[in-house]
Amino acid sequence: MTQRYTKSKNITDYGTHLVNVLLLSLMTVLCLPLQAQEHRSIVKGRVKTLDGEPLAYASVLLLDTRYGLMSDQHGVFSFEAPAGSYTLIITYAGFTTSKLSIRIRPQEVTDVGDIVVKAASNELREVIVSDIQRNKFARKESNGVARMPLADLENPSSYSVVTKEIMQEQLAVDYNTAVASVPGVVVNNGVNDSGNDVTLRGFRGQATFRNGLAIDPRTQSEIANVERVEILKGPAGTLFGGAMSTYGGIVNTITKKPFESFRGEVSYTTGSWGLNRFTADINTPLNADRTALLRVNAAGHTQSSFQDAGFLRSTSFAASMLFKTSERTTVRFDAEVYAPKKTLNAYVRNSNALTVASIKDLNLTNKRSFTSDDIGTGRTSIYAMAEIEHKISNQWISRTSFQHGESGEENSVFLVLSYVDNEHIARGIRPFDQYRITTDNLQQNFIGDFKIGGLRNRMVIGMDYFAHTQTYQFANFPTVGGRTSVFAAYDTVRLDASTPWASIARSQVADLQRANTESQRDKYYTLSAYASDVINITDKLLAMASLRVDRYENQRSLTSGVQQDNAYNQVQFSPKFGLVYQPIKEKVALFANYVNGFRNIAPGFDAEGAVINWKPEQANQVEGGVKFDLFDNKLSSTISYYHIDVKNMVRTLDAVTQVQDGNQKSKGFEVEVIANPIEGLNLVAGYAFNDNEYALYNESYQGQRAPWTPVHVANFWASYKLLEGKVKGLGFGAGFNHAGKTYMEISNKFGVPAYTIVGATAFFDQPKYRVGVKINNLTNQTYWNFYGQPQKPTEVVANISYKF
């Protein structure tokens, strides 16, 4: 399945071949339905409020399809759709307000009559629209997970969605707390404090997709502009490639989009250690017929550390515009700038020098910081996106998307810590004069919904171009024996509560003696074509077949102006197959999948020094499980078992010999339950178990568990809100997050203990305002993240929001 090359070919030539193949496939598929084109039916009706007034500019859609439109100023709608059974949904201000099961008969007009939204016209702007929804935390509608409209119970993969409703209820102020409700997922600040470090299914990764397009951030994502976060679990090479996806899954952050109503919300949050956070979210139509829409989000954030040094100060601004240029064409623009400044702490290295088994056994005082406020570093992440969606016919749409990203910093200072022994830590400095990552992702998707031989097919055919450039300039420092190191030794400190530690000043870092200064530029491209088809074999049995061909080209690196001889390219075919059987239609689904992920491997050397062109490393997952959507959407659940087998790992036999026969295995099961058992009560619960090991790898890794990956992860959140009575809007919530013990190194001898963090909130939510308070780490547990970095003790957060 894999081809290897000893010399790099021009990616343009290969791209031309891919484009020809893609266009030929597309023409074939587009022509097939035309041979058996069926006459469309008409769906019409009117949306009204409780007092009988028309609801203008509400979105009317057939769930998990592209059929629908916006009601006119009189609340009337009419659109074409194929025959079949559907769920008609009405959304207003971004929330689903009504659902209706309908049956559309061939070549007939289906008049659904008046659909009533549960609010009077004079109250509609005074109602909290999310309260109208059932099971508001279970909004798993997504066009991004499968790159086509596909319901959760029709999708043979397991995934989770974090909604903005649960982020707001938990008073989340950063990405870590925002994603805390996903089973089996733990977000940390990362090995080098870059943020968005995600652990799932026994593998580490990052949140590297934004609106379905790849990015590579040096910062954690700012959540002020986040609509929801989608986590697709397991390898995802078929639809998302191998460059920025990981074997544990992919994290796709969906930003806020404009809608047809004028709405806004401003919010202020304060709390422990000088937390001050202001956010604004304003949405407005730009013209009378609401074909031009704008949404703006902004945030400012500042907070000191709970330790005696450390801080975060940040600003962000995001704007999204939508233009409906015709009944068939929509154009979207999106831009975002996030600029945090903070102290950067890399994880503590060299734990093999210790004789204790756990970080809690060291004489650490968590309130003392190894860093200094004087060496804070400013970073910036910038994204610009454009997208054109065009309805080719009633069966096909075209979506063309492009996103440019830049992330990096200048004059950054990393504090690098290394254990000397049980009583001492060496502090080192790694400065970067400049560090910059740029990404460009162009994606073309053709999405179809058609019948062949009476069988419904939903298909996506696409092509993806991704370019990644990394440039940085750094110093080398002299060490013993005439050697050099990228780390400058600063001092060694004693681990206790009283021995004075010298402060670290930026001027001292600038005065460090350099051996030399180097620069580096690394650049690679991928060009891919893919297709995925979901076919309804019967009304209850669905099958998915998908395939990607991916060409990776690594260009010659540039080291201090000198080109390196490290260019190579690889081609990989990545398949995915899935089955879904619904024994109870739209209520219970049994699913199974086989999916592939891959990672490109640079050439190596054999014992004689000859170059070896390795194959891409691959991960294959087999997964099975059951999904539920019961009691009129009041109970949603996914239970799954998976087994991931990683092969083609390059391992080292001795100082000069490498072979490509390494193997790593990861298996486990996950449970997610989202429920709305009674009106006003919402629950989210999850548990994940993971067992992983290096079955065949370097001698020190053999039989060991991957570091920074817990066996057990659990989460729970429950909230109750009064929806009637004199204190309508009063609510309470509580929950916990648990992560099991993790190892900090491959010998599995030293690690971070398990922790369970409890949180609780109380709030008063009214149509015009919301007031809330939350206590994080209610039991004041002393704990560390997976990288041995101390975490916050008990924290109090208070918030007030005004809505208009």
mmCIF file of C-alpha atoms in Angstrom, residues 183-467:
data_model
loop_
_atom_site.group_PDB
_atom_site.id
_atom_site.type_symbol
_atom_site.label_atom_id
_atom_site.label_comp_id
_atom_site.label_asym_id
_atom_site.label_seq_id
_atom_site.Cartn_x
_atom_site.Cartn_y
_atom_site.Cartn_z
ATOM 1 C CA PRO A 183 -14.571 11.245 28.902
ATOM 2 C CA GLY A 184 -10.967 10.090 28.629
ATOM 3 C CA VAL A 185 -9.620 13.514 27.657
ATOM 4 C CA VAL A 186 -7.259 15.570 29.823
ATOM 5 C CA VAL A 187 -5.894 18.937 28.663
ATOM 6 C CA ASN A 188 -2.625 20.261 30.100
ATOM 7 C CA ASN A 189 -0.374 23.214 29.360
ATOM 8 C CA GLY A 190 2.091 20.952 27.569
ATOM 9 C CA VAL A 191 5.671 19.792 27.842
ATOM 10 C CA ASN A 192 6.919 23.261 26.865
ATOM 11 C CA ASP A 193 3.930 25.222 28.210
ATOM 12 C CA SER A 194 2.539 25.883 24.739
ATOM 13 C CA GLY A 195 -0.995 24.910 25.743
ATOM 14 C CA ASN A 196 -3.734 22.728 24.222
ATOM 15 C CA ASP A 197 -1.807 19.546 25.089
ATOM 16 C CA VAL A 198 -4.390 16.750 24.920
ATOM 17 C CA THR A 199 -4.107 13.198 26.253
ATOM 18 C CA LEU A 200 -6.591 10.610 24.945
ATOM 19 C CA ARG A 201 -6.602 6.875 24.277
ATOM 20 C CA GLY A 202 -3.025 6.473 25.494
ATOM 21 C CA PHE A 203 -1.482 9.093 23.180
ATOM 22 C CA ARG A 204 -0.533 12.742 23.434
ATOM 23 C CA GLY A 205 -1.575 15.343 20.939
ATOM 24 C CA GLN A 206 -2.738 18.931 20.568
ATOM 25 C CA ALA A 207 -5.848 20.805 19.514
ATOM 26 C CA THR A 208 -4.580 21.255 15.959
ATOM 27 C CA PHE A 209 -7.768 21.803 13.958
ATOM 28 C CA ARG A 210 -9.793 24.995 13.745
ATOM 29 C CA ASN A 211 -13.067 24.863 11.829
ATOM 30 C CA GLY A 212 -11.893 21.612 10.239
ATOM 31 C CA LEU A 213 -8.595 23.034 8.946
ATOM 32 C CA ALA A 214 -5.145 22.281 10.354
ATOM 33 C CA ILE A 215 -3.198 24.720 12.538
ATOM 34 C CA ASP A 216 -0.111 24.430 14.741
ATOM 35 C CA PRO A 217 -0.462 26.874 17.654
ATOM 36 C CA ARG A 218 2.245 28.014 20.068
ATOM 37 C CA THR A 219 -0.506 29.258 22.394
ATOM 38 C CA GLN A 220 -3.483 27.787 24.127
ATOM 39 C CA SER A 221 -6.771 28.602 22.386
ATOM 40 C CA GLU A 222 -8.780 31.527 23.758
ATOM 41 C CA ILE A 223 -12.324 30.271 24.436
ATOM 42 C CA ALA A 224 -14.116 33.619 24.090
ATOM 43 C CA ASN A 225 -14.603 32.860 20.385
ATOM 44 C CA VAL A 226 -15.373 29.137 20.782
ATOM 45 C CA GLU A 227 -18.820 27.814 19.869
ATOM 46 C CA ARG A 228 -17.999 24.181 20.633
ATOM 47 C CA VAL A 229 -15.122 21.709 20.684
ATOM 48 C CA GLU A 230 -15.385 18.416 18.757
ATOM 49 C CA ILE A 231 -13.210 15.472 19.793
ATOM 50 C CA LEU A 232 -13.089 12.594 17.301
ATOM 51 C CA LYS A 233 -11.527 9.625 19.091
ATOM 52 C CA GLY A 234 -8.994 7.247 17.594
ATOM 53 C CA PRO A 235 -6.792 7.551 14.472
ATOM 54 C CA ALA A 236 -8.256 9.894 11.872
ATOM 55 C CA GLY A 237 -5.837 9.792 8.968
ATOM 56 C CA THR A 238 -8.516 9.146 6.347
ATOM 57 C CA LEU A 239 -10.311 12.476 6.632
ATOM 58 C CA PHE A 240 -7.786 14.583 8.568
ATOM 59 C CA GLY A 241 -4.413 13.337 7.287
ATOM 60 C CA GLY A 242 -1.312 12.417 9.223
ATOM 61 C CA ALA A 243 0.574 15.714 9.516
ATOM 62 C CA MET A 244 -1.400 17.245 12.408
ATOM 63 C CA SER A 245 -3.568 14.377 13.713
ATOM 64 C CA THR A 246 -2.529 11.881 16.390
ATOM 65 C CA TYR A 247 -3.388 8.265 17.020
ATOM 66 C CA GLY A 248 -5.527 9.099 20.058
ATOM 67 C CA GLY A 249 -7.803 11.345 18.036
ATOM 68 C CA ILE A 250 -8.225 14.889 16.768
ATOM 69 C CA VAL A 251 -9.538 17.994 18.505
ATOM 70 C CA ASN A 252 -11.440 20.403 16.262
ATOM 71 C CA THR A 253 -12.291 23.828 17.702
ATOM 72 C CA ILE A 254 -15.371 25.420 16.104
ATOM 73 C CA THR A 255 -15.499 29.196 16.347
ATOM 74 C CA LYS A 256 -18.598 31.349 16.682
ATOM 75 C CA LYS A 257 -20.492 32.190 13.491
ATOM 76 C CA PRO A 258 -22.927 35.033 12.777
ATOM 77 C CA PHE A 259 -26.696 34.475 12.665
ATOM 78 C CA GLU A 260 -29.697 36.522 11.527
ATOM 79 C CA SER A 261 -30.681 38.302 14.775
ATOM 80 C CA PHE A 262 -29.191 41.208 16.654
ATOM 81 C CA ARG A 263 -27.830 39.800 19.897
ATOM 82 C CA GLY A 264 -25.017 40.535 22.287
ATOM 83 C CA GLU A 265 -23.493 39.676 25.619
ATOM 84 C CA VAL A 266 -20.820 41.355 27.716
ATOM 85 C CA SER A 267 -19.318 39.553 30.671
ATOM 86 C CA TYR A 268 -16.942 40.276 33.536
ATOM 87 C CA THR A 269 -15.237 37.605 35.641
ATOM 88 C CA THR A 270 -13.132 38.128 38.749
ATOM 89 C CA GLY A 271 -11.581 35.773 41.235
ATOM 90 C CA SER A 272 -8.575 34.520 43.134
ATOM 91 C CA TRP A 273 -5.038 35.811 42.489
ATOM 92 C CA GLY A 274 -6.213 38.942 40.772
ATOM 93 C CA LEU A 275 -8.312 37.320 38.061
ATOM 94 C CA ASN A 276 -9.922 39.959 35.880
ATOM 95 C CA ARG A 277 -11.523 38.897 32.623
ATOM 96 C CA PHE A 278 -13.768 40.840 30.270
ATOM 97 C CA THR A 279 -15.477 39.377 27.199
ATOM 98 C CA ALA A 280 -17.847 40.792 24.598
ATOM 99 C CA ASP A 281 -19.890 38.923 21.969
ATOM 100 C CA ILE A 282 -21.923 41.037 19.526
ATOM 101 C CA ASN A 283 -23.883 39.699 16.550
ATOM 102 C CA THR A 284 -25.715 41.876 14.051
ATOM 103 C CA PRO A 285 -27.184 41.780 10.546
ATOM 104 C CA LEU A 286 -25.645 44.420 8.287
ATOM 105 C CA ASN A 287 -28.586 44.971 5.937
ATOM 106 C CA ALA A 288 -32.368 44.843 5.950
ATOM 107 C CA ASP A 289 -32.756 41.501 4.152
ATOM 108 C CA ARG A 290 -30.146 39.930 6.476
ATOM 109 C CA THR A 291 -27.941 38.598 3.732
ATOM 110 C CA ALA A 292 -24.879 40.225 5.312
ATOM 111 C CA LEU A 293 -24.077 39.241 8.894
ATOM 112 C CA LEU A 294 -21.322 40.135 11.354
ATOM 113 C CA ARG A 295 -20.228 38.695 14.694
ATOM 114 C CA VAL A 296 -17.437 40.144 16.824
ATOM 115 C CA ASN A 297 -15.834 38.628 19.929
ATOM 116 C CA ALA A 298 -13.214 40.242 22.158
ATOM 117 C CA ALA A 299 -11.571 39.357 25.454
ATOM 118 C CA GLY A 300 -9.062 40.715 27.933
ATOM 119 C CA HIS A 301 -7.633 38.514 30.679
ATOM 120 C CA THR A 302 -5.178 39.010 33.522
ATOM 121 C CA GLN A 303 -4.293 36.833 36.502
ATOM 122 C CA SER A 304 -1.279 36.282 38.722
ATOM 123 C CA SER A 305 -0.102 32.866 39.825
ATOM 124 C CA PHE A 306 -1.050 31.215 43.109
ATOM 125 C CA GLN A 307 2.718 30.842 43.522
ATOM 126 C CA ASP A 308 5.067 33.670 44.477
ATOM 127 C CA ALA A 309 5.850 34.327 40.790
ATOM 128 C CA GLY A 310 4.085 33.795 37.483
ATOM 129 C CA PHE A 311 1.325 35.533 35.537
ATOM 130 C CA LEU A 312 -0.890 35.547 32.438
ATOM 131 C CA ARG A 313 -2.060 38.645 30.601
ATOM 132 C CA SER A 314 -3.821 38.340 27.260
ATOM 133 C CA THR A 315 -6.045 40.063 24.728
ATOM 134 C CA SER A 316 -7.995 38.608 21.828
ATOM 135 C CA PHE A 317 -10.177 39.857 19.001
ATOM 136 C CA ALA A 318 -12.170 37.836 16.477
ATOM 137 C CA ALA A 319 -14.535 38.818 13.669
ATOM 138 C CA SER A 320 -16.691 36.592 11.475
ATOM 139 C CA MET A 321 -18.704 37.780 8.462
ATOM 140 C CA LEU A 322 -21.224 35.950 6.293
ATOM 141 C CA PHE A 323 -22.615 37.068 2.940
ATOM 142 C CA LYS A 324 -25.457 35.312 1.150
ATOM 143 C CA THR A 325 -24.614 36.411 -2.377
ATOM 144 C CA SER A 326 -27.450 34.367 -3.896
ATOM 145 C CA GLU A 327 -29.879 31.624 -3.011
ATOM 146 C CA ARG A 328 -27.153 29.129 -3.869
ATOM 147 C CA THR A 329 -23.951 30.785 -2.658
ATOM 148 C CA THR A 330 -22.683 31.792 0.782
ATOM 149 C CA VAL A 331 -19.319 33.434 1.477
ATOM 150 C CA ARG A 332 -17.758 33.472 4.942
ATOM 151 C CA PHE A 333 -14.758 35.358 6.318
ATOM 152 C CA ASP A 334 -13.152 34.784 9.683
ATOM 153 C CA ALA A 335 -10.161 36.350 11.463
ATOM 154 C CA GLU A 336 -8.785 36.020 14.971
ATOM 155 C CA VAL A 337 -5.828 37.422 16.928
ATOM 156 C CA TYR A 338 -4.796 36.124 20.342
ATOM 157 C CA ALA A 339 -1.837 37.659 22.206
ATOM 158 C CA PRO A 340 -0.971 36.205 25.615
ATOM 159 C CA LYS A 341 2.051 37.114 27.724
ATOM 160 C CA LYS A 342 3.035 34.682 30.454
ATOM 161 C CA THR A 343 5.863 32.954 32.247
ATOM 162 C CA LEU A 344 6.917 29.772 30.429
ATOM 163 C CA ASN A 345 7.808 26.652 32.390
ATOM 164 C CA ALA A 346 8.931 23.467 30.673
ATOM 165 C CA TYR A 347 8.409 20.138 32.461
ATOM 166 C CA VAL A 348 11.030 18.930 34.966
ATOM 167 C CA ARG A 349 13.559 16.627 33.303
ATOM 168 C CA ASN A 350 15.993 13.963 34.522
ATOM 169 C CA SER A 351 13.657 12.217 36.977
ATOM 170 C CA ASN A 352 15.837 9.102 36.663
ATOM 171 C CA ALA A 353 18.189 10.847 39.119
ATOM 172 C CA LEU A 354 15.587 10.432 41.886
ATOM 173 C CA THR A 355 15.206 7.572 44.367
ATOM 174 C CA VAL A 356 11.551 8.283 45.264
ATOM 175 C CA ALA A 357 8.578 6.900 43.328
ATOM 176 C CA SER A 358 6.254 9.909 43.341
ATOM 177 C CA ILE A 359 6.539 13.664 43.099
ATOM 178 C CA LYS A 360 4.581 13.955 46.343
ATOM 179 C CA ASP A 361 7.527 12.340 48.158
ATOM 180 C CA LEU A 362 9.831 15.251 47.283
ATOM 181 C CA ASN A 363 10.256 18.180 49.628
ATOM 182 C CA LEU A 364 8.431 20.539 47.263
ATOM 183 C CA THR A 365 6.588 23.632 48.382
ATOM 184 C CA ASN A 366 3.970 24.303 45.724
ATOM 185 C CA LYS A 367 3.600 27.971 46.590
ATOM 186 C CA ARG A 368 7.229 28.636 45.636
ATOM 187 C CA SER A 369 7.891 29.229 41.966
ATOM 188 C CA PHE A 370 11.148 28.471 40.211
ATOM 189 C CA THR A 371 10.544 31.289 37.738
ATOM 190 C CA SER A 372 10.449 35.076 37.846
ATOM 191 C CA ASP A 373 7.920 37.626 36.616
ATOM 192 C CA ASP A 374 10.752 39.396 34.791
ATOM 193 C CA ILE A 375 11.115 36.628 32.190
ATOM 194 C CA GLY A 376 7.542 36.579 30.938
ATOM 195 C CA THR A 377 7.179 35.951 27.200
ATOM 196 C CA GLY A 378 4.654 37.388 24.772
ATOM 197 C CA ARG A 379 3.272 35.158 22.034
ATOM 198 C CA THR A 380 0.794 35.761 19.242
ATOM 199 C CA SER A 381 -1.500 33.483 17.244
ATOM 200 C CA ILE A 382 -3.206 34.886 14.143
ATOM 201 C CA TYR A 383 -5.735 33.102 11.908
ATOM 202 C CA ALA A 384 -7.464 34.276 8.742
ATOM 203 C CA MET A 385 -10.042 32.126 6.963
ATOM 204 C CA ALA A 386 -12.259 32.377 3.881
ATOM 205 C CA GLU A 387 -14.893 29.915 2.719
ATOM 206 C CA ILE A 388 -17.246 29.706 -0.248
ATOM 207 C CA GLU A 389 -20.186 27.315 -0.187
ATOM 208 C CA HIS A 390 -22.146 26.833 -3.397
ATOM 209 C CA LYS A 391 -25.181 24.664 -4.030
ATOM 210 C CA ILE A 392 -24.411 22.955 -7.340
ATOM 211 C CA SER A 393 -27.748 21.127 -7.434
ATOM 212 C CA ASN A 394 -30.309 19.707 -5.056
ATOM 213 C CA GLN A 395 -27.928 16.803 -4.528
ATOM 214 C CA TRP A 396 -24.474 18.383 -4.412
ATOM 215 C CA ILE A 397 -22.796 21.321 -2.749
ATOM 216 C CA SER A 398 -19.240 22.595 -3.113
ATOM 217 C CA ARG A 399 -17.311 23.980 -0.144
ATOM 218 C CA THR A 400 -13.951 25.669 -0.706
ATOM 219 C CA SER A 401 -12.050 26.650 2.438
ATOM 220 C CA PHE A 402 -8.701 28.319 3.067
ATOM 221 C CA GLN A 403 -7.067 29.173 6.378
ATOM 222 C CA HIS A 404 -3.747 30.861 7.097
ATOM 223 C CA GLY A 405 -2.197 30.638 10.545
ATOM 224 C CA GLU A 406 0.791 32.221 12.254
ATOM 225 C CA SER A 407 1.934 31.516 15.789
ATOM 226 C CA GLY A 408 5.123 32.363 17.624
ATOM 227 C CA GLU A 409 7.157 34.834 19.627
ATOM 228 C CA GLU A 410 10.303 36.905 19.824
ATOM 229 C CA ASN A 411 12.858 36.981 22.637
ATOM 230 C CA SER A 412 11.168 34.183 24.555
ATOM 231 C CA VAL A 413 12.690 32.725 27.711
ATOM 232 C CA PHE A 414 11.980 29.142 28.766
ATOM 233 C CA LEU A 415 12.786 28.063 32.279
ATOM 234 C CA VAL A 416 14.098 24.497 31.989
ATOM 235 C CA LEU A 417 14.305 22.446 35.192
ATOM 236 C CA SER A 418 16.225 19.226 35.823
ATOM 237 C CA TYR A 419 16.327 17.049 38.929
ATOM 238 C CA VAL A 420 19.811 16.745 40.442
ATOM 239 C CA ASP A 421 18.770 14.493 43.324
ATOM 240 C CA ASN A 422 15.904 14.245 45.818
ATOM 241 C CA GLU A 423 16.873 17.582 47.385
ATOM 242 C CA HIS A 424 17.937 19.774 44.463
ATOM 243 C CA ILE A 425 16.765 21.052 41.086
ATOM 244 C CA ALA A 426 19.009 22.690 38.489
ATOM 245 C CA ARG A 427 17.543 25.736 36.799
ATOM 246 C CA GLY A 428 18.466 26.308 33.180
ATOM 247 C CA ILE A 429 17.530 28.880 30.585
ATOM 248 C CA ARG A 430 16.644 28.325 26.938
ATOM 249 C CA PRO A 431 16.047 31.580 25.067
ATOM 250 C CA PHE A 432 14.745 31.900 21.516
ATOM 251 C CA ASP A 433 15.529 35.091 19.642
ATOM 252 C CA GLN A 434 12.656 34.276 17.334
ATOM 253 C CA TYR A 435 10.243 31.372 16.823
ATOM 254 C CA ARG A 436 7.529 31.298 14.176
ATOM 255 C CA ILE A 437 5.217 28.634 12.752
ATOM 256 C CA THR A 438 3.127 29.393 9.673
ATOM 257 C CA THR A 439 0.471 27.115 8.183
ATOM 258 C CA ASP A 440 -1.658 27.285 5.049
ATOM 259 C CA ASN A 441 -4.505 24.856 4.489
ATOM 260 C CA LEU A 442 -6.600 24.808 1.295
ATOM 261 C CA GLN A 443 -9.465 22.350 1.192
ATOM 262 C CA GLN A 444 -12.051 21.576 -1.477
ATOM 263 C CA ASN A 445 -15.003 19.362 -0.608
ATOM 264 C CA PHE A 446 -17.893 18.175 -2.764
ATOM 265 C CA ILE A 447 -20.705 16.895 -0.544
ATOM 266 C CA GLY A 448 -23.529 14.839 -2.003
ATOM 267 C CA ASP A 449 -26.791 13.283 -0.879
ATOM 268 C CA PHE A 450 -28.321 11.121 -3.619
ATOM 269 C CA LYS A 451 -29.792 7.720 -4.441
ATOM 270 C CA ILE A 452 -28.432 4.980 -6.656
ATOM 271 C CA GLY A 453 -30.671 1.986 -7.256
ATOM 272 C CA GLY A 454 -33.006 3.231 -4.525
ATOM 273 C CA LEU A 455 -30.221 3.308 -1.912
ATOM 274 C CA ARG A 456 -29.390 6.597 -0.219
ATOM 275 C CA ASN A 457 -25.747 7.678 -0.474
ATOM 276 C CA ARG A 458 -24.114 10.510 1.449
ATOM 277 C CA MET A 459 -20.675 11.240 0.119
ATOM 278 C CA VAL A 460 -17.789 13.644 0.444
ATOM 279 C CA ILE A 461 -15.053 13.893 -2.181
ATOM 280 C CA GLY A 462 -12.249 16.250 -1.345
ATOM 281 C CA MET A 463 -8.742 17.479 -1.859
ATOM 282 C CA ASP A 464 -6.499 18.988 0.791
ATOM 283 C CA TYR A 465 -3.274 20.998 0.523
ATOM 284 C CA PHE A 466 -1.345 21.797 3.698
ATOM 285 C CA ALA A 467 1.941 23.695 4.027
#
